[in-house]
Coordinates of C-alpha atoms and ligand atoms in Angstrom, one line a residue:
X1 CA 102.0 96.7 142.2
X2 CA 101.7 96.3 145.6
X3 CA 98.1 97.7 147.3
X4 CA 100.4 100.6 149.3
X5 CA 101.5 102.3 146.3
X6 CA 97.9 101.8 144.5
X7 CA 96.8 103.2 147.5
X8 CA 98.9 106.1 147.2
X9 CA 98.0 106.8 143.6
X10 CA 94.0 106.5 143.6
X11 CA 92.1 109.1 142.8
X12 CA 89.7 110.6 145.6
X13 CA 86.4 110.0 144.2
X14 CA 87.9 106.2 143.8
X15 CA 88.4 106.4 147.6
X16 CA 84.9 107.4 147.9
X17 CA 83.6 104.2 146.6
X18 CA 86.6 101.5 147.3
X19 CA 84.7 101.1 151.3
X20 CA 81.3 99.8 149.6
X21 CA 83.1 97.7 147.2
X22 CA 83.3 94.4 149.3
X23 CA 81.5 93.0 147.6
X24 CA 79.2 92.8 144.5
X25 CA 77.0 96.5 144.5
X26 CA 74.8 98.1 141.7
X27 CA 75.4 101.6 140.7
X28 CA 72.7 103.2 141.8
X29 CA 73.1 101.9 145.4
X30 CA 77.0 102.9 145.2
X31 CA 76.6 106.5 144.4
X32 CA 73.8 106.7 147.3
X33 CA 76.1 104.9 150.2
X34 CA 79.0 107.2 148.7
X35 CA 77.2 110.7 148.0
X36 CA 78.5 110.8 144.7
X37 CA 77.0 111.6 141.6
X38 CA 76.6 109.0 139.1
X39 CA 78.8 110.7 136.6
X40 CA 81.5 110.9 139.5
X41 CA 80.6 107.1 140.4
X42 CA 81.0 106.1 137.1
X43 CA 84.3 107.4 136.6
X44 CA 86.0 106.4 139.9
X45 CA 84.8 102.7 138.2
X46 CA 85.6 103.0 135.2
X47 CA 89.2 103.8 136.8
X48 CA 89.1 101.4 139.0
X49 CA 88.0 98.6 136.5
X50 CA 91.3 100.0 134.4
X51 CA 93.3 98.9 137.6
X52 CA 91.8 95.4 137.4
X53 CA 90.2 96.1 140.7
X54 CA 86.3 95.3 139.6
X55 CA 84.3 94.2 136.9
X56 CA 81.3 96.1 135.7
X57 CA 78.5 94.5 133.6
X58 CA 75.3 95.6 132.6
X59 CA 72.1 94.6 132.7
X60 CA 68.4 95.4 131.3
X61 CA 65.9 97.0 134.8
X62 CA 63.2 98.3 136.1
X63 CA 63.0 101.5 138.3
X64 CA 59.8 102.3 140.9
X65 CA 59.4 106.3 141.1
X66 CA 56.5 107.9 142.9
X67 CA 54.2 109.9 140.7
X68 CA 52.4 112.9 140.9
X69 CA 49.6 111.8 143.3
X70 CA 52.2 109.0 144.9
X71 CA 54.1 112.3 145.9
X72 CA 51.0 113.9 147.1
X73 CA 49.4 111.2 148.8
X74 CA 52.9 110.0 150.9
X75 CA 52.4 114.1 152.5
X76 CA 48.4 113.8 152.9
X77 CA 47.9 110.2 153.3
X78 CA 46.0 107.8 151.1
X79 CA 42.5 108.9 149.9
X80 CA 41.3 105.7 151.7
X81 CA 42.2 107.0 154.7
X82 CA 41.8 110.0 154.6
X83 CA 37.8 108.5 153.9
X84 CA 38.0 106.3 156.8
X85 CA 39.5 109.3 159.1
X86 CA 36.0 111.3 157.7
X87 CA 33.6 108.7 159.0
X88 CA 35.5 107.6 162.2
X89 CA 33.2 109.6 164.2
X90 CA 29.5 109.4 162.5
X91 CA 28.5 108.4 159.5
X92 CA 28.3 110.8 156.9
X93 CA 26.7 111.4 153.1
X94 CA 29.1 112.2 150.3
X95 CA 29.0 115.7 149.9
X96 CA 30.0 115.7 153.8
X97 CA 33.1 113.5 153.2
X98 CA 34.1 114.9 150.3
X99 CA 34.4 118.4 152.1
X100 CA 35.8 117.2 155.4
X101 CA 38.5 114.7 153.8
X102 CA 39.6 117.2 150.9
X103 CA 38.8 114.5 148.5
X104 CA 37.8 115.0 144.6
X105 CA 34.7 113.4 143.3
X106 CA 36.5 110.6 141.5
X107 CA 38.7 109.8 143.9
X108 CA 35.1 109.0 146.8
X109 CA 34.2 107.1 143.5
X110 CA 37.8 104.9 144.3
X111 CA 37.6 105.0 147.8
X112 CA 33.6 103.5 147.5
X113 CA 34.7 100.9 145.5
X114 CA 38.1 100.0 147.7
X115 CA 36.7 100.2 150.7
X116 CA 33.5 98.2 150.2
X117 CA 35.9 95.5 148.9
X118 CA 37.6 95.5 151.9
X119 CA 34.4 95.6 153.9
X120 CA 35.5 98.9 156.1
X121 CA 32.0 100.8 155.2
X122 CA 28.6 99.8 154.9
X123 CA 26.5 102.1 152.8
X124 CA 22.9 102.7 154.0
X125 CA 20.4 104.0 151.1
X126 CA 17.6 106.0 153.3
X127 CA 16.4 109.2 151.8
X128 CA 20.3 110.0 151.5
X129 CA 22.6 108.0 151.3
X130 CA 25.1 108.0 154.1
X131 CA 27.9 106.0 155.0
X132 CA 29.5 104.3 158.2
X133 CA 32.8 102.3 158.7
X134 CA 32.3 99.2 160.2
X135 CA 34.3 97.0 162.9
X136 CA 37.0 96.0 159.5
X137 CA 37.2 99.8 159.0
X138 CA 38.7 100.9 162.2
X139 CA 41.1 97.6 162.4
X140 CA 42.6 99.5 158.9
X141 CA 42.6 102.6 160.0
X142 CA 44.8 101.4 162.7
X143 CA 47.5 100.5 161.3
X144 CA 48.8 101.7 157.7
X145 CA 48.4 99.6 155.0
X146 CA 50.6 97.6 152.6
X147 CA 50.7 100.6 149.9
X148 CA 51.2 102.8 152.2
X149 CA 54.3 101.2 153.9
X150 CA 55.5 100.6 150.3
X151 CA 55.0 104.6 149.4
X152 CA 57.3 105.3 152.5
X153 CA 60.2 103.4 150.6
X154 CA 62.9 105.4 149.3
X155 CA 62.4 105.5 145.9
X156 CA 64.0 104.8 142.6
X157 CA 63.2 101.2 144.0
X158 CA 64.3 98.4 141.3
X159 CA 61.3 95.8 140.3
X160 CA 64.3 93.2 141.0
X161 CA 64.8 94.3 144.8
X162 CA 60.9 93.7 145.6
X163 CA 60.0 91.5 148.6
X164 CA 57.6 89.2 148.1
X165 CA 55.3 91.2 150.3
X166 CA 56.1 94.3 148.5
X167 CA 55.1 93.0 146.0
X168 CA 50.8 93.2 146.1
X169 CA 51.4 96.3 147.4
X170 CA 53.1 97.3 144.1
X171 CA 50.6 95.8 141.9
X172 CA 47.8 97.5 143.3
X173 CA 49.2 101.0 143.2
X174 CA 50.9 100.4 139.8
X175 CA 46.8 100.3 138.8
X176 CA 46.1 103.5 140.8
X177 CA 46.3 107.0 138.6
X178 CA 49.9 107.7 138.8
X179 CA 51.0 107.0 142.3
X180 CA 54.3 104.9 140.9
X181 CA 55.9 105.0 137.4
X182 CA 58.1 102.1 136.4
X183 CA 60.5 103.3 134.3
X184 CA 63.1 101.1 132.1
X185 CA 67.0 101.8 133.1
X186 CA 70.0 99.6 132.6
X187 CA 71.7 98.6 135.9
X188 CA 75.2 98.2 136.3
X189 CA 76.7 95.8 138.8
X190 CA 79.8 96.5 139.8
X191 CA 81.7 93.0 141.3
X192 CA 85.1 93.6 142.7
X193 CA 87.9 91.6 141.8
X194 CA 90.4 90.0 144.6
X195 CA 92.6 93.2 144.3
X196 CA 89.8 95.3 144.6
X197 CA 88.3 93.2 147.7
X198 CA 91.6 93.9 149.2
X199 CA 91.7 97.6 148.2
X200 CA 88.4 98.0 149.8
X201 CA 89.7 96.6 152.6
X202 CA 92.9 98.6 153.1
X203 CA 93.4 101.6 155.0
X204 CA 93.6 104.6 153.1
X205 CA 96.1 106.9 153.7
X206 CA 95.4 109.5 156.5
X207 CA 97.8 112.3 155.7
X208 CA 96.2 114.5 153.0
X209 CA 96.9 114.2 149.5
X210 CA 96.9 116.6 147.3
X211 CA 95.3 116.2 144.1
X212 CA 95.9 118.8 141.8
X213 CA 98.6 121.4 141.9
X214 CA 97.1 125.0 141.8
X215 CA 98.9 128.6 141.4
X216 CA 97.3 129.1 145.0
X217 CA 99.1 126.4 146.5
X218 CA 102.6 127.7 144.7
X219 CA 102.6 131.1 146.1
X220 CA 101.3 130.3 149.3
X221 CA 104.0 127.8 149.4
X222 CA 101.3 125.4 151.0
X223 CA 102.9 122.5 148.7
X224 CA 106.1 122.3 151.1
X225 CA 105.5 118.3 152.8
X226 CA 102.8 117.6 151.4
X227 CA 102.1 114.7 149.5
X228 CA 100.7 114.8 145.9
X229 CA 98.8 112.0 144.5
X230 CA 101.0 110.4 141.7
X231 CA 100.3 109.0 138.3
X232 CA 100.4 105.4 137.1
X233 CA 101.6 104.9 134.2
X234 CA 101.2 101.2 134.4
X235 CA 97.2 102.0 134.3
X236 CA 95.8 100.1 131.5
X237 CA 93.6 102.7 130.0
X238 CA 91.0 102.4 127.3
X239 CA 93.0 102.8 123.8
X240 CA 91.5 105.9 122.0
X241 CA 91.5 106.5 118.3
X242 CA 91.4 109.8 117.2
X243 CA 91.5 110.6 113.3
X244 CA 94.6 110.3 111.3
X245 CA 95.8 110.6 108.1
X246 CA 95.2 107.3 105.3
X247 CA 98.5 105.0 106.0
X248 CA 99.6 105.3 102.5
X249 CA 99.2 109.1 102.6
X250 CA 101.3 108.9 105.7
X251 CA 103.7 107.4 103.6
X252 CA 103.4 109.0 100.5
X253 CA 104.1 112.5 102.7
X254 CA 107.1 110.8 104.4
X255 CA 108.4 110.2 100.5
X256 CA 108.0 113.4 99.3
X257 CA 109.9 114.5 102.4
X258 CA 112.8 113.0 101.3
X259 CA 113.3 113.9 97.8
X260 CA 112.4 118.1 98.9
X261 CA 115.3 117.0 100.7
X262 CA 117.9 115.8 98.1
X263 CA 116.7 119.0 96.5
X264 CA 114.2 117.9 94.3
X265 CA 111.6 120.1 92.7
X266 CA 107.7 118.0 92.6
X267 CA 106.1 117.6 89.2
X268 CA 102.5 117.7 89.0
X269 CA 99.6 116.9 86.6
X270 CA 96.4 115.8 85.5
X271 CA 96.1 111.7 85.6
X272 CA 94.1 111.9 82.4
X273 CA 96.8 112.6 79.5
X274 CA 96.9 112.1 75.9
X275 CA 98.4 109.5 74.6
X276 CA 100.8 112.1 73.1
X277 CA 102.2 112.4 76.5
X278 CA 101.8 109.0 78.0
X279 CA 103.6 107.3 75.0
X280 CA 104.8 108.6 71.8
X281 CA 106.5 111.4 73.4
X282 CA 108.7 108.7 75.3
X283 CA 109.2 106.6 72.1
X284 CA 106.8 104.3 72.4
X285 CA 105.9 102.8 68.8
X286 CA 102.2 102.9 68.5
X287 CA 101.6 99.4 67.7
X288 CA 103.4 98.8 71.1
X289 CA 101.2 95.8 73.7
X290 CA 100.9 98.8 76.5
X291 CA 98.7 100.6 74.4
X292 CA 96.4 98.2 74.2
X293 CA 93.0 98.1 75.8
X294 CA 94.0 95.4 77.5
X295 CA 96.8 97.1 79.4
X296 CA 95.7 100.6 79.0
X297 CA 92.4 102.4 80.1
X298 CA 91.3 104.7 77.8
X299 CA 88.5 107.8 77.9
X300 CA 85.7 106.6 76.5
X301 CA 84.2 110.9 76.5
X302 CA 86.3 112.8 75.3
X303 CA 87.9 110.3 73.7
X304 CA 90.7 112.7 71.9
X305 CA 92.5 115.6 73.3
X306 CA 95.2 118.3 71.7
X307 CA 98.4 117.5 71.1
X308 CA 101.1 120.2 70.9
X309 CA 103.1 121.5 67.8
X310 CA 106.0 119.9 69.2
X311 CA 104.0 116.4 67.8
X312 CA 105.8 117.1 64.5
X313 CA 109.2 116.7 65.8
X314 CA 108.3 113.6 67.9
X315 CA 106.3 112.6 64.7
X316 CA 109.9 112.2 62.6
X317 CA 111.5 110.4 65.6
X318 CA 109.1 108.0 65.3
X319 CA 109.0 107.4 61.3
X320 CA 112.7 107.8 61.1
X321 CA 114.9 109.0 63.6
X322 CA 115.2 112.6 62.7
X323 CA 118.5 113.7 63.1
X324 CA 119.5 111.4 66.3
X325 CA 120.8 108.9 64.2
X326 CA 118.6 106.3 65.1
X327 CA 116.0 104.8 62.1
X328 CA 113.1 105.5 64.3
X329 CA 110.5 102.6 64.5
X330 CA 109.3 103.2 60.4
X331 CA 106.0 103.3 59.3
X332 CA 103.2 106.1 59.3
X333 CA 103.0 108.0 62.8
X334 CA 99.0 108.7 63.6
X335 CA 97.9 111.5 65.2
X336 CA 94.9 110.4 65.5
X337 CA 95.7 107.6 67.9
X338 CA 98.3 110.2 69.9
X339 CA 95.7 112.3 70.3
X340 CA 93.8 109.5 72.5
X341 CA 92.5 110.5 76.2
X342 CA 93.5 107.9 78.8
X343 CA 94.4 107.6 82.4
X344 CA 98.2 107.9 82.9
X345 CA 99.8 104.7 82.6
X346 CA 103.0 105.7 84.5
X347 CA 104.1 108.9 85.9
X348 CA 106.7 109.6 83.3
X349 CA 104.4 111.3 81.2
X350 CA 105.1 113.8 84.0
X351 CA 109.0 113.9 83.6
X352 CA 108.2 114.1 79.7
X353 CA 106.0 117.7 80.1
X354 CA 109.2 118.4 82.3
X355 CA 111.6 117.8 79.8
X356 CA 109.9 119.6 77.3
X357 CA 109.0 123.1 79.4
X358 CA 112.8 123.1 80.5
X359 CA 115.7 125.3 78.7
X360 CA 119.7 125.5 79.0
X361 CA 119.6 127.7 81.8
X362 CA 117.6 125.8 83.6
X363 CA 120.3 123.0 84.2
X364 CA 121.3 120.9 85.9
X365 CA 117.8 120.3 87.6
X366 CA 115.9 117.2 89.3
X367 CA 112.3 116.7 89.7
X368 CA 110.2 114.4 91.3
X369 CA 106.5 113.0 91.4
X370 CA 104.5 110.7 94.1
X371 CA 101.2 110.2 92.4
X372 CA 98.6 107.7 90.7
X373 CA 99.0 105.5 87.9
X374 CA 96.6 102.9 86.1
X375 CA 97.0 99.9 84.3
X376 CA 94.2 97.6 83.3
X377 CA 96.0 94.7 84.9
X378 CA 94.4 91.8 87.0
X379 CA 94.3 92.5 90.5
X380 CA 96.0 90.2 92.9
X381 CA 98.1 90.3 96.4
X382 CA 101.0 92.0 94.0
X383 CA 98.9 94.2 91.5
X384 CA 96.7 96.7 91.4
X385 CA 94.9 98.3 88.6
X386 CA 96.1 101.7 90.5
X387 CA 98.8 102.2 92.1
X388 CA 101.2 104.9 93.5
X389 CA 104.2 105.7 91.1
X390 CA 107.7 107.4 92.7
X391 CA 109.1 109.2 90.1
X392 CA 112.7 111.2 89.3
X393 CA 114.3 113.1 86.7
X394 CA 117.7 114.7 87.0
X395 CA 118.9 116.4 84.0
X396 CA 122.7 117.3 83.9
X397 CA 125.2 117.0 81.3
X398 CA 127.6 115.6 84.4
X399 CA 125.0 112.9 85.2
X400 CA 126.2 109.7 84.7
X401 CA 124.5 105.4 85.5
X402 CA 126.8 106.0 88.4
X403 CA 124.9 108.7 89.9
X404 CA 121.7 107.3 89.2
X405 CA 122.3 104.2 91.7
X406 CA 123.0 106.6 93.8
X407 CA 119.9 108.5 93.9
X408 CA 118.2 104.9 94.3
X409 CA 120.3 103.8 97.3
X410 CA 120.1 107.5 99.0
X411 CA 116.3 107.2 98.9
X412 CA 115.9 103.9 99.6
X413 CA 118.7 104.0 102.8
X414 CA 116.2 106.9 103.7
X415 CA 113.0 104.1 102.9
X416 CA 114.3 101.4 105.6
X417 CA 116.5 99.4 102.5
X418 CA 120.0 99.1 102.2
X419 CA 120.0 96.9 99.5
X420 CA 118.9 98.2 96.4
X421 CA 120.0 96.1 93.1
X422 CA 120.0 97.2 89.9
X423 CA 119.2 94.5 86.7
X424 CA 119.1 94.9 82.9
X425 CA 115.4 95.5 81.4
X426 CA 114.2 97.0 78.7
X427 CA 112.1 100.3 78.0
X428 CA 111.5 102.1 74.7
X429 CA 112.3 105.5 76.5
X430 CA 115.7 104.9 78.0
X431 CA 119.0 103.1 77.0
X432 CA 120.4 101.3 79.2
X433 CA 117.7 100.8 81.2
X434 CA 117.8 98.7 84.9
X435 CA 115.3 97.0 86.8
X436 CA 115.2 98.1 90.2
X437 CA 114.8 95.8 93.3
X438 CA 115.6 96.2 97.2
X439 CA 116.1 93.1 99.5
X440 CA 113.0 92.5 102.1
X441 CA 115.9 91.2 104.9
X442 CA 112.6 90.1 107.6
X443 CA 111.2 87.7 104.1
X444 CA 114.8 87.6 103.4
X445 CA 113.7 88.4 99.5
X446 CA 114.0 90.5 96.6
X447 CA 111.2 93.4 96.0
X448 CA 110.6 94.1 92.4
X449 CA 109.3 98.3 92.4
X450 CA 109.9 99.1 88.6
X451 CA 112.2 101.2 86.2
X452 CA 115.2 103.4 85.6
X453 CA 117.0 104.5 83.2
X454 CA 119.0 107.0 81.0
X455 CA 116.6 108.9 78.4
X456 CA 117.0 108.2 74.8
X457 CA 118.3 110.6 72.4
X458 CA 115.0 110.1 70.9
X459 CA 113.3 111.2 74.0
X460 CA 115.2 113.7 74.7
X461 CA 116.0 115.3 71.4
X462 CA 112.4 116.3 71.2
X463 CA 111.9 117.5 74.3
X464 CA 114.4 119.3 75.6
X465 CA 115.6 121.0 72.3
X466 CA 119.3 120.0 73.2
X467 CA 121.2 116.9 73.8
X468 CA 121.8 115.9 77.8
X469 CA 122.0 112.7 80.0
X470 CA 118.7 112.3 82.0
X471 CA 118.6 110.2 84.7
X472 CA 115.4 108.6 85.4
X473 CA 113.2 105.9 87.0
X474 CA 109.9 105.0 88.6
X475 CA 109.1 102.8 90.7
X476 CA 105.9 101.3 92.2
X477 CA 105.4 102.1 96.3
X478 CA 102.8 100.1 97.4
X479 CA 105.3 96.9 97.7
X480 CA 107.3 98.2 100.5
X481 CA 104.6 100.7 102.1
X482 CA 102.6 97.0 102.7
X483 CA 105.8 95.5 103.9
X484 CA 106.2 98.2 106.5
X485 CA 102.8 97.3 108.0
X486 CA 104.0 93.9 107.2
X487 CA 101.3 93.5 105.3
X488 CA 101.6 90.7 102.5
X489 CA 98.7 91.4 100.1
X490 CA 98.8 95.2 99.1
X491 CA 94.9 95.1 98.3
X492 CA 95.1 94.8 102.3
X493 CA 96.2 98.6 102.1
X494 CA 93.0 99.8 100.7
X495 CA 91.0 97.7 102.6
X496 CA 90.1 100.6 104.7
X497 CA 88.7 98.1 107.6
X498 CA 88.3 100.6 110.2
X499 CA 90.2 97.7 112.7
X500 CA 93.0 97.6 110.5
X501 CA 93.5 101.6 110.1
X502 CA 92.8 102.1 113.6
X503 CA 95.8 99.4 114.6
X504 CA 97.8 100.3 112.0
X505 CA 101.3 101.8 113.9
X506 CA 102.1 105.3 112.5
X507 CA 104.6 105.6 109.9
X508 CA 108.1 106.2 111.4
X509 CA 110.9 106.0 109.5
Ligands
LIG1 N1 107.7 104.0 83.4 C1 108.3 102.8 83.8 C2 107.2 102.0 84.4 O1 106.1 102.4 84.6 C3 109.4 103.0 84.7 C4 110.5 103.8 84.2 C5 110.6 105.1 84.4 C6 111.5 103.1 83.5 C7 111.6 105.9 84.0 C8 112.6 103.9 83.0 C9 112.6 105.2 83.3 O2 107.4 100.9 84.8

């Protein structure tokens, strides 16, 4: 930008200090040659350090103040004077100094020693003892002394800016009772850059500018030609970072958003279920792998929870098919190992409670979850042991595979993906059942997210009470919610590295 127009958009306590900055200046010396405070200083720097006009660095210092007596002593003089001036005329005993000069007893006891160092009295023991200032005496009282040209100084005084002849007259008064403090302070030096070297330089704008718009200045129409100090937005200002929400909570809300939208209802529920819920009510056989403890994390207290009176009917399903024409898996159905406590393996358990708390009337409905799910699974830059399940039921007797890609490609249009492709898989709950994948067109590869399906007869016979398609699926969101950060590892997602979360964009979709 060129120096006019910075000119034109400084700020005026940056005008106060832009005439001192010529050249390298500490803080403390820039608010006294500008008037300024040093909270004002140290904002028209900090502003003008955003515009690349200075550097600022700090740096560990001393500060010289005058104490109590150093206050008192630069109005009355030094009590070594002030001794001297008592005797310049006669000599005199104590009592008669003390009284005449205004001095206390221990500060004569100083001045004795002091003075007799310097040879400026003699002391005479007769019957009293008296004392005299000699030839050396008067020569002192002549002309002030070292510590008392250094007490006239304008004080705070850095250690670093001593003279070297300031300097014994510091050390000796640092000894005296209270005359100077040092006190520990950090200086800032404030070195300008070549921009600000020629800001310093350049004339500021005579004509007034007005700073802040007030009602006063509106009604009194005072505004009319004036000119008004403008903002620039090309300022590089410190970035700030307030609090926001997780990133995949961002996420999950943005989600949620958009199946409220498509009109679907949210399912909620506990993520500790019985295996009831989890499994056999979605036809799982119970010697199935997933229930192992290998895949499945079960409650180690309670270990067993209730299962409903609706177990009997899912009970036949499983030993023979009741009357949905299937043979069921055989075999003995245990309640005992139904009745298992574990942490939700998927959030279909969800949809299954659904199905089962839903009547005729109720039809045709759709219901969706965004929650936790656990698997006892290594962890690596694709799996977690918990993970964040999307989940959907729509039960209609109109609803058809058709409709069910649908669903998937409204959602995931809504997600960023266009490309959402659909594969056989198996599951015991659903028939046919699809894989479900969308195409990552910046890694130019296929996303695996999970499941989908059409519920089993044997799913749904039991649960609903009456026969009708039900859509379903559930899919894993932690794949794409990293890919939007373009983040490859998803354990990079609950990293929560206070860096990361703080540059993390927001999510916008
Ligand atoms: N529950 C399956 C899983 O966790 C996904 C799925 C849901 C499959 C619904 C079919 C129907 O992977």
């Amino acid at each position: 930008m060129e120096i006019k127009n910075i000119v034109a958009n400084l700020h005026p306590l940056e005008r106060k200090i832009l005439p001192y900055l010529s050249g390298e200046v500490e803080l403390l010396e820039l608010c006294k040659k500008s008037a300024l405070s040093p909270v004002e200083a140290m904002r028209a720097v900090q502003w003008l350090s955003n515009r690349g006009a200075l550097t600022a660095s700090e740096a560990e210092s001393e500060m010289i103040l005058l104490g109590d007596n150093g206050k008192k002593y630069l109005k009355e003089g030094l009590p070594e004077r002030r001794f001297l001036e008592a005797i310049a005329d006669g000599e005199k005993t104590l009592a008669e100094i003390e009284g005449k000069a205004g001095l206390k007893k221990e500060e004569i006891n100083i001045c004795l020693g002091t003075l007799k160092g310097k040879a400026a009295i003699a002391i005479s023991k007769g019957t009293q003892v008296t004392i005299a200032i000699t030839e050396q005496g008067r020569r002192l009282l002549a002309k002030p002394s070292l510590e008392e040209q250094f007490l006239k100084r304008s004080f705070p005084l850095l250690t670093s800016s001593l003279q070297e002849e300031d300097r014994f007259a510091f050390s000796q008064l640092l000894r005296r009772k209270d005359i100077i403090r040092v006190q520990k302070i950090t200086t800032k030096t404030i070195t300008p850059t070549e921009l600000g070297k020629k800001l310093s330089e350049a004339p500021m704008v005579s004509e007034e500018i007005v700073d802040r718009l007030t009602p006063a200045i509106l009604s009194s129409g005072k505004w009319k030609g004036k000119r008004f100090r403008a903002y620039d937005l090309s300022v590089n200002v410190p970035s700030i970072s307030g609090g926001r929400r997780h990133p995949v909570s961002e996420a999950i809300d943005y989600i949620k958003k958009i199946w409220l939208e498509m009109g679907f209802f949210e399912m909620k529920g506990s993520i500790i279920q019985t295996g009831f819920w989890d499994l056999d009510s979605l036809f799982v056989p119970q010697d199935h792998p997933a229930r192992q403890m290998q895949d499945t994390f079960y409650i180690k207290d309670p270990a067993y929870g209730k299962i409903p009176s609706l177990s009997q009917k899912v009970k036949e399903i499983h030993e023979n098919g009741g009357k949905t024409g299937s043979r069921g898996w055989g075999g003995k159905w245990s309640e005992k190992i139904a009745s298992e406590n574990l942490l939700r393996t998927h959030t279909t358990v969800l949809s299954a409670r659904t199905l089962s708390s839903l009547s005729k009337k109720d039809l045709p409905a759709k219901f969706f979850s965004v929650g936790k799910v656990f698997r006892n699974e290594a962890v690596d830059w694709k799996h977690l042991f918990e993970l964040t399940q999307v989940e959907g039921i729509v039960v209609d007797t109109e609803a058809n595979f058709q409709n069910l890609k649908g669903y998937l490609r409204e959602f995931f249009t809504k997600m960023g993906y266009a490309d959402v492709r659909i594969r056989p898989a198996h599951f015991p709950y659903t028939e046919p059942s699809a894989e479900v994948d969308v195409y990552d067109s910046r890694r130019k590869k296929w996303i695996e997210l999970g499941g989908s399906g059409i519920f089993r007869p044997e799913v749904t016979t039991p649960l609903l009470g009456f026969e009708c398609p039900v859509l379903a699926w559930g899919l894993g969101m932690e794949r794409i919610i990293a890919e939007y950060w373009n983040l490859s590892d998803i354990r990079d997602l609950y990293k929560n590295d206070l860096r990361q979360l703080k540059e993390m964009k927001a999510w916008m979709r």
